């Protein structure tokens, strides 16, 4: 049993210490918004925030989250920056199949939390670990710029 | 416009069935429209005359709460059909757009593709193939609602108007929800008239995705997200070599892992079942399996390519033959000889394959993201011994398809059914990314060998081309229709029917179909994914050999092909083709028709320290009517990204029988930092409607490699580009 603070609530989960956060969140806490894409920190579909920083939950064991705040896509509507990012995503109609988008939004929100006005190069650096097979990259870029403008 | 010219339909010669039932507080009005005449599959034509349509067959439901639920005969996999098909119904129904809800239809004969005769999402065909059926469903329902209102108000139906989900008579209004029940009891009108295109309010307008909100807040349900109480998750160990079989296995270590619930053998390997994915995966990795690797243990793609090269020099089966190309080439002022190759490619949709199955005594439920419900249903019925109608396919959002989730062999659905059958209960079988990259159903590897003779004026006067590769259609239900005289149409599409060849008096196209045990499948744009690259490269080679501008040269060759020209000219104009490029930038152009649409692209690239950077792609399409211009643009952006990843860096290779790639670090796809600026322009067209999901893929590779040639003088003849410029 480990206690994880997920989206502001402590949860007791029957997870072995080495279970990646991704599976504790998806299969045990049954929060399915965080996605599995590669399992080896190559695609970003599993991106969540650990104490506000974007991490790849598929390679981070639950033991690393004990005593910290874990935030998932399900909580972004209550996050000040997350809300703006989601609104920009909607405005620009970014999504296609949608499977990568939780991870994209989590990565973009963490980027904007650290960098109020990211340049294209900043976006490349922060977002290139998040694959979108549907190629929504131009709209993700536009949405991040739009969100930055709203936040300014 | 092809479809809108057919403004009225005679319902008396067709069979409409409407049924009413209350489902979750809403009335169901079910309309089914019999199969259209064209069929891809032989032996299915009889269904066209079949007056009795099987249930279920609803295309829309009207709820007493005014909601309009549209049932999709096609699967949403990113292409925005979740929005486009409702637009067609809403247009004719004069529905209130804010009241539209969408569901995937179940697997049933009524939802068969109007052209292909089976339930499938593919071939970039959904919008054009449903353009009439969904509009008709909307128009018919509107007519019934108007009749119901006329009766209720005691007025002549001809005096009534409909608007925004209401029937209006003077200052009286009745909502569709209020009228739904009465409408279901109305006599089906003998004819209904579709709107004149000039009266369209929704069709042709950029419309936001209806699946946007749930895909933004994480609540959208994909196959991976299915959670049925008591379900177990299975991960399967499959043979490291295609066709290998389990000799024996030792599961003692796997069974010791806490949470592992069962280990079962299935035809494709050994499945470990556990409470959750992580435990099942650990269990799978702990299996010790002795494999009989079979006859493919020596498979080597480099060797295969050598074999293809030899084959290309031999006589193949004719795919197109006009005149005498061999002697015509002898008379040419100049000849070009070139060999092009393209590798095996995995689709690698973002969501790894998965399927959840629950088998009961007289029913079976299947939850999955599939592009091919009909064949999946048949496959599950066969494995479980049930009747197809006892198998319920619950289609959920697809985390990408690109062709991989439309498998006539129903591979991942069948395997999941075998696992559930062997283990009992509800089982979600999940593939790892490694399973996906190594698990096959690839775009086949191809080799093209071409010889082109140019006349003194630089125009091609003779053309010979041999194509070598596996057939996608062989062994599928499509074989009888798609393979004629040994030639798989999808192996040669884009070459045998090339507009360039139409003007060349002497040409010969030959095919060598290689039998190999590597599972292959259509990959976004199918044969065009390699033929577009080869043809547009060869034409570029010819233009340079003729010392002519590649755009001017293409214009001359395509002078009798107005739709190619329209796309080509629009892309060139928007890209500023006649302006000089910035220093260090090369510009390339390509145009290709596929799936009834004509797409031209101009790419601007630079090469630094051997690495290609694509800065900008200007794209123009003539697809006829653009039903939703914004989602159309999104599809072209998507196709460019998808095709560009393959152009730059994706490939599947084999050594010692095994796939050498495993995950996104070595099966590389396009990332954000590689994405060019993309501008999409739509040719204002009243021509026949084509598709938009795939046609953006074929031109990107040649636009980029032609730009590299313009910049560096190096002709890329083998994909991916990889380190060829280093
Ligand atoms: S699933 Fe974690 S990075 Fe891909
Ligand atoms: S929207 Fe499909 S993978 Fe990104």
CSV table of C-alpha atoms in Angstrom, one decimal, chain B residues 240-242 293 296-301 438 653-661:
chain,number,residue,atom,x,y,z
B,240,UNK,CA,10.1,-13.2,-32.2
B,241,UNK,CA,9.9,-14.5,-35.8
B,242,UNK,CA,6.8,-14.3,-37.9
B,293,UNK,CA,11.0,-20.3,-35.1
B,296,UNK,CA,11.6,-17.3,-41.4
B,297,UNK,CA,14.4,-17.5,-38.9
B,298,UNK,CA,16.9,-16.3,-41.6
B,299,UNK,CA,14.7,-13.4,-42.9
B,300,UNK,CA,16.9,-10.5,-43.8
B,301,UNK,CA,15.5,-7.3,-45.4
B,438,UNK,CA,7.6,-5.7,-33.9
B,653,UNK,CA,14.2,-3.8,-41.1
B,654,UNK,CA,14.7,-7.5,-40.5
B,655,UNK,CA,17.9,-9.4,-39.6
B,656,UNK,CA,18.0,-13.1,-38.6
B,657,UNK,CA,14.3,-13.2,-38.9
B,658,UNK,CA,13.7,-10.5,-36.3
B,659,UNK,CA,12.5,-6.9,-36.5
B,660,UNK,CA,15.4,-4.7,-35.6
B,661,UNK,CA,13.3,-1.8,-34.2
